[in-house]
Amino acid sequence: MAKSPSSTKAKPEIWEDIWIHTCCGGCYGTCGVRVHRVNGVPIAIEGVEGSTLGAEGGLCAKGVSQLQVLFDPNRRNYPLRRTNPKKGMYEEGNFERITWEEAMDEIIPRLKKIREEDTRKLVWMSSPSPNAVLRHNFLMPFFATYGKTSLMGGGAAVHCGNGAHHVTGQYFGSWDAGPDWKYCNYAMFFGASGGFGSGHAGTMNIRMAAEARERGMKMVVFDPMCNNTGDKATEWIPILPGTDGAVLVAMINVILNDLDIYDAPYIKTKTNGSYLIGPDQLYVRDPETNKPMIWDPEAKAAKAFNDPTIKDYALEGEFEVNGVKCHPSFELIKEHVKTYTPEFAEEVSTVPAKTIRRIAKEFAEAAQVGSTIMLDGVELPFRPVGTAIFRGGQGHTNSLHSVYATHIIGQILGAGDVPGSTIALCPSRCLGDPNTGRPEVACFADPDGMLVPGLWSTLQARTAEDYVPRHAAPTVPCVGTGLQELFTQGMASVFHSSKDRHELWDKLGVKFNPEMMLSWGTNNIHGLGNPESVAEAVAEIPFTVCWDLYPTELSEGFADIVLPGCHHLEHTASCGDAYDLYFNAPIAYEDWTIHGTQPVIEPQFERRFIADVLFDIADELGMRDDYNETLNMRFDIKDKYAIKKGEKLNITEISDRVFKCNHGDDKGMDWFKENGFIRWPKKPEEAYWRPFLDVRVPIYLHDLAKEGPTIIELAESRDVHADWQQYTPFVSWFPTPVQKVPDDEFDLICYSYRTTLHTGGQTHQIPYLVEASHMNPHIYNIVINRDTGKAKGFADGDIVTIESNYGRTTSGPIILSDCVHPKCIGIASTAGHWVKGQPIAYKQGVHFNTLMELDLEHSDPVCLSIETSAKVKVYKNGGAA
Amino acid sequence: MRWGMVIDKLRCVQCYSCQVSCKQAYFLPPGIFFNRVATGETGQYPMVRKHTFPLLCNHCTDAPCVNVCPTGASYQREDGIVVIDSDKCVGCKYCIMACPYQQRTSFKYKEQYPGQGFNNYEKFGMEHHPYQEGTAVKCTFCMERVDDGLAEGLTPGEDRTATPVCVNACPAKARTFGDMDDPDSKIVRLIRERNAEQLRPDFDTDPSVYYIIS
């Protein structure tokens, strides 16, 4: 009779039966996990009861099935050198096995040469994809020490969060934001899935969102598809891709101008809504201090925003200051949004105007502006309304404005980082372990009073005293192939591999081509968009090194050297990403939990953990001391714990010092190996920090008004054109290229959507997940609206081709569904691999990304997010419909 | 004492963790499930919902599989758990045919990576938790965990090591396990207060698995 694992205990042949604490590396969530190892073989993974970094004992299927990745027989085991001189999307590497010494002999001289000549010739790619995230804290400092390199998006970057992360950093001091599940009563989601199987803080969100639903939280989901989020919603509202911003700005209009509901005290003191704006659209500044000014109606005078004598702030009115007529920005915003009527939004989005009015009213009234709540003896504002947007809502050329709109609608109601509101994921204030006060993190204000995220694992300023602007003024010629010297608000850039890259590089003065590329677990050929363009760009780079778990379209087609990476259960013991609180930490009003990581099995074959090898490379390049110093800064390792000049510590030894420095001498690496994690209570002032920190958010988009004219002038003078009107300080909606394509031939909008089973492209090589994917009709089939599909003569299971107006096609089985907007067609996840080295993933599902175009026209001209929907036609294989 | 489970469909987000955790815990090869997640759609656009039912053996009070078993391999314990003794099973598949919920499978080893051999995890399972090919298999409500837990004085459904793997694994905390004969147990309260329903009660087998539908 088959027994469960617990029955191993009494068997004499069982010489080992232990559980080992570490962190999951299956996605960027890095949940705490325990691994069951018996007789040296890891046999099960589960969540950690008692840890708030995860699902309190639960774990998602992706995390559980990481054991299959560990044992995948297709893994890279040895360093390899390419013997096929031809590079291309469908080429195979025909690799020969070499030694680590031979591999380093290929790599080190090139890194030395580039470092001597111009470090920008080195392109590197990393991603928060499976098995990649736990090494970022060692990679980032390494390249910061090496020199100014070019960071290229591996797929995740420009797709998912260029707009979202940019705005949530400005508004919440956090990588992401979402509703406070504990107290929120009314949430609106725009193309987001946090809490419903994927997204940041994945399992934490799942657990807490489930509790919120049980509590009766109302949830309205705007999405082209009734996917998992819509399924759990009180109300699913179908919407066309790329039009979320139109609906949001129309709702802001309804709330401000029809309902006249807003949180005046919050807008006055927590936003720039009270700042005076002159005719040049810029802040009116105090001639003496250069501080932005407000109008004090009691004193009938303009004052610097931080003047301690201010009695009140005007939000409306015309004033004359410094010889110019000016208005509070709030008044200008209120006037501007009048152009976005619900009827206009209905026309572009298909969401009925009456629905927009109703939802806006419900949301504004649910905010209970003016109410308070007592939490553990602390009285706090209570605004139980929240919003969330992610890839689906913001993966468009109007990304930045759509995300601003998503959060401005909450900010005008005072619903930011207070109980029930949209809150930072993760909290932007940590007062530290009660025993040491570390890590201590808090947002702070820049000279204009605007929020600057408080970071801990960082090489940037941790406090206002050390603040320097995080990007320089726009300039040309550009020096990097990402062109971010001009596009200063772009977090990750597509121009390394866009179709128009050479034209843009020439026009904007980029003087060199990349000479070497290092990829850590990325696969931009499959994961980015327009694979032909990406393939051309990668082939132009003379030398490529890929650090992989198993073969990818990138490494097979283009790598000169392949290095065998470690699975996260093979990683050297470390503090991992434990202190990357900006990116991942227990959310909302839940205890702090810090986990350590450790190997549950020694690396097999000749696999090596990249972070270990970086020290060898640093030695060879003669930069070990500098790298150590950068690590001291990154982790804020201080005093007796700091790595000293000449010291050669390994990762475990450095992590031991990090832990002891942060939690005391009795809490080193060994303690974390044995106990797994440290937990301490979060205070209300940490979870709901907004009332306690004197920082403001820009509901008036001053940066765009300030930098826009320069960027536009520099670009236009070099014959570079884009949708420059997006550099407006007023939150707006702009049509995407998809909306501009007439319906006559290309009559549907194709979008991609997340599933709970997959993160990025790598999870399709996991048998458990592929098996489950085949049991779900919405994962490996193309999904079209039932009536639309019938009208085209389709039946379930037909093999169809989707052709975008850019001329590329993808193909697969179709199903007819009621869960899809009639004008849309959907493809799940990053599936459709063609590399033969992933036999489980091979040809599973449909490759969406090939439909997307990569160029400036299809990028947000401010934040560089790419357009992730495409105008398409669809026909049965064998001929056009 | 009668063990039962409540699955809250409002909490479930179709993440498949129950299905995958169970497969991992019991070394189940491709194609064999003790837990499954069935999906589909209900309604018409735009008044539509995804349709998700996590499924497992219902450990029916009047279990058709037990009734048809010619060898006594399928039997019901006093605590309600329906068990298959693979040493007595002759692989006739009557039980597989009889189960109205389609929760039984004839066991066959298969490689997780077809044609690439069994890996160390699979070999460990074959050595330490062997199955007899051709015999019927299904969910056991993790009876060894329940039994071991009770022997250690633990409470199944409350103490983790005494609780079924799928209950522990669920990130949405959608599953509750407990004694349906105890009127004060959480599971009985949930069934009562949330009007939990059995799946297809018209099969008339009195399942021990309940669903919170709304």
CSV table of C-alpha atoms in Angstrom, one decimal, chain A residues 1-8 11 13-14 38-39 41-47 49 55-61 64-65 67-69 71-74 195-196 203 206-207 210-211 213-214 226-228 230-236 238 756-757 765 767-768 771-772 775-778 785-786 817-822 839-840, chain B residues 8-17 19-21 23-33 36-41 43-52 75 83-87 112-114 116-117 119-121 124 127-132 140 142-145 148 152 158 160-161 168-173 194:
chain,number,residue,atom,x,y,z
A,1,MET,CA,0.0,0.0,0.0
A,2,ALA,CA,1.3,3.4,-0.9
A,3,LYS,CA,2.3,5.4,2.1
A,4,SER,CA,2.6,9.1,2.6
A,5,PRO,CA,6.1,10.7,3.3
A,6,SER,CA,5.4,10.8,7.0
A,7,SER,CA,5.6,7.0,7.1
A,8,THR,CA,9.4,7.1,6.4
A,11,LYS,CA,11.9,2.7,8.5
A,13,GLU,CA,16.7,2.3,5.8
A,14,ILE,CA,15.9,5.9,6.4
A,38,VAL,CA,15.1,12.2,3.0
A,39,ASN,CA,18.3,10.2,2.5
A,41,VAL,CA,17.0,13.5,-1.7
A,42,PRO,CA,14.7,16.6,-1.6
A,43,ILE,CA,11.2,15.1,-1.9
A,44,ALA,CA,8.8,17.9,-1.1
A,45,ILE,CA,8.5,21.7,-0.8
A,46,GLU,CA,5.9,23.5,1.3
A,47,GLY,CA,5.2,26.9,2.7
A,49,GLU,CA,3.7,28.2,9.0
A,55,ALA,CA,0.8,32.1,2.6
A,56,GLU,CA,1.4,31.2,6.3
A,57,GLY,CA,2.1,27.5,5.4
A,58,GLY,CA,0.6,27.5,1.9
A,59,LEU,CA,2.5,27.7,-1.3
A,60,CYS,CA,1.5,28.2,-4.9
A,61,ALA,CA,1.8,25.4,-7.5
A,64,VAL,CA,5.8,23.5,-5.0
A,65,SER,CA,6.9,22.3,-8.4
A,67,LEU,CA,11.5,20.4,-7.2
A,68,GLN,CA,11.0,19.3,-10.8
A,69,VAL,CA,13.3,22.1,-12.1
A,71,PHE,CA,15.7,17.3,-11.1
A,72,ASP,CA,15.1,18.3,-14.7
A,73,PRO,CA,17.4,16.0,-16.8
A,74,ASN,CA,17.7,18.8,-19.4
A,195,GLY,CA,-4.1,38.4,-5.1
A,196,PHE,CA,-5.4,36.1,-7.7
A,203,THR,CA,1.0,34.1,-2.1
A,206,ILE,CA,-3.7,35.3,-2.4
A,207,ARG,CA,-4.1,34.6,1.3
A,210,ALA,CA,-9.3,35.6,0.1
A,211,GLU,CA,-9.9,36.9,3.6
A,213,ARG,CA,-13.6,38.5,-0.1
A,214,GLU,CA,-14.9,36.5,2.8
A,226,CYS,CA,-13.0,37.4,-17.0
A,227,ASN,CA,-9.8,35.8,-15.9
A,228,ASN,CA,-9.0,34.7,-12.4
A,230,GLY,CA,-12.6,38.9,-12.8
A,231,ASP,CA,-13.9,35.6,-11.7
A,232,LYS,CA,-13.5,36.6,-8.1
A,233,ALA,CA,-14.9,40.0,-8.6
A,234,THR,CA,-18.2,41.4,-7.5
A,235,GLU,CA,-18.4,42.8,-10.9
A,236,TRP,CA,-16.4,42.1,-14.1
A,238,PRO,CA,-15.2,44.1,-20.0
A,756,THR,CA,-1.8,31.2,-12.0
A,757,LEU,CA,0.4,28.4,-13.2
A,765,GLN,CA,9.3,23.3,-18.8
A,767,PRO,CA,5.8,18.8,-16.1
A,768,TYR,CA,3.4,19.4,-13.2
A,771,GLU,CA,0.0,18.8,-17.1
A,772,ALA,CA,-2.3,21.2,-15.2
A,775,MET,CA,-6.6,20.6,-17.9
A,776,ASN,CA,-7.5,24.2,-18.1
A,777,PRO,CA,-9.1,25.4,-21.4
A,778,HIS,CA,-7.8,29.0,-20.9
A,785,ASN,CA,-15.5,35.5,-27.6
A,786,ARG,CA,-18.1,32.9,-28.4
A,817,SER,CA,-15.5,31.5,-24.6
A,818,ASP,CA,-18.0,33.9,-22.9
A,819,CYS,CA,-15.1,35.2,-20.8
A,820,VAL,CA,-13.7,37.5,-23.5
A,821,HIS,CA,-14.7,40.9,-24.8
A,822,PRO,CA,-16.2,40.5,-28.3
A,839,PRO,CA,11.3,19.0,-24.4
A,840,ILE,CA,8.4,19.6,-21.9
B,8,ASP,CA,-14.5,27.3,0.0
B,9,LYS,CA,-14.9,28.1,-3.7
B,10,LEU,CA,-15.0,31.8,-2.9
B,11,ARG,CA,-11.5,31.6,-1.6
B,12,CYS,CA,-10.1,29.3,-4.3
B,13,VAL,CA,-8.2,31.1,-7.0
B,14,GLN,CA,-7.6,28.1,-9.2
B,15,CYS,CA,-3.9,28.0,-8.4
B,16,TYR,CA,-3.6,24.2,-8.6
B,17,SER,CA,-1.5,24.0,-5.5
B,19,GLN,CA,-3.3,19.2,-7.2
B,20,VAL,CA,0.5,19.7,-7.5
B,21,SER,CA,1.3,19.4,-3.8
B,23,LYS,CA,1.2,14.8,-6.7
B,24,GLN,CA,4.5,15.7,-5.1
B,25,ALA,CA,3.7,14.2,-1.7
B,26,TYR,CA,2.6,10.9,-3.1
B,27,PHE,CA,5.1,10.6,-6.0
B,28,LEU,CA,2.3,10.4,-8.6
B,29,PRO,CA,3.4,10.1,-12.2
B,30,PRO,CA,1.9,12.0,-15.1
B,31,GLY,CA,-1.8,11.3,-15.6
B,32,ILE,CA,-2.6,10.3,-12.1
B,33,PHE,CA,-4.2,12.6,-9.6
B,36,ARG,CA,-7.8,17.6,-9.5
B,37,VAL,CA,-9.0,21.1,-10.3
B,38,ALA,CA,-11.8,21.1,-12.9
B,39,THR,CA,-12.4,24.3,-14.7
B,40,GLY,CA,-14.8,25.7,-17.2
B,41,GLU,CA,-17.3,28.6,-17.6
B,43,GLY,CA,-23.1,32.0,-17.8
B,44,GLN,CA,-23.1,34.0,-21.0
B,45,TYR,CA,-21.1,37.1,-21.8
B,46,PRO,CA,-20.9,39.4,-20.0
B,47,MET,CA,-22.7,37.7,-17.1
B,48,VAL,CA,-20.2,34.9,-16.9
B,49,ARG,CA,-17.9,33.3,-14.4
B,50,LYS,CA,-15.1,30.9,-14.5
B,51,HIS,CA,-16.1,27.6,-13.1
B,52,THR,CA,-13.7,25.9,-10.7
B,75,TYR,CA,-13.1,-0.7,2.3
B,83,VAL,CA,-9.1,3.0,1.5
B,84,ILE,CA,-7.7,0.7,-1.1
B,85,ASP,CA,-5.5,-2.2,0.1
B,86,SER,CA,-3.3,-2.6,-3.0
B,87,ASP,CA,-2.3,-6.1,-1.8
B,112,GLN,CA,8.0,12.9,-15.6
B,113,TYR,CA,10.4,13.6,-18.5
B,114,PRO,CA,9.3,11.1,-21.2
B,116,GLN,CA,14.7,10.5,-20.2
B,117,GLY,CA,14.5,8.0,-17.4
B,119,ASN,CA,15.2,11.0,-11.8
B,120,ASN,CA,16.3,10.8,-8.2
B,121,TYR,CA,13.0,12.0,-6.8
B,124,PHE,CA,13.1,7.6,-4.3
B,127,GLU,CA,11.8,2.6,-3.6
B,128,HIS,CA,10.2,4.0,-0.5
B,129,HIS,CA,6.6,4.5,-1.5
B,130,PRO,CA,6.0,1.9,-4.2
B,131,TYR,CA,2.7,1.4,-6.0
B,132,GLN,CA,1.6,-1.8,-7.6
B,140,THR,CA,-6.6,8.7,1.2
B,142,CYS,CA,-3.7,11.6,4.0
B,143,MET,CA,-4.7,8.9,6.5
B,144,GLU,CA,-1.1,8.2,7.6
B,145,ARG,CA,-0.8,11.8,8.6
B,148,ASP,CA,0.3,9.4,13.1
B,152,GLU,CA,1.0,11.8,18.8
B,158,GLU,CA,-5.6,21.9,13.4
B,160,ARG,CA,-0.2,20.8,10.5
B,161,THR,CA,1.6,17.4,10.5
B,168,ASN,CA,-1.8,22.8,4.3
B,169,ALA,CA,-0.7,23.7,0.7
B,170,CYS,CA,-3.6,26.0,-0.2
B,171,PRO,CA,-2.4,29.6,-0.2
B,172,ALA,CA,-5.9,30.9,-0.1
B,173,LYS,CA,-6.8,28.8,3.0
B,194,ARG,CA,-22.1,28.8,5.1
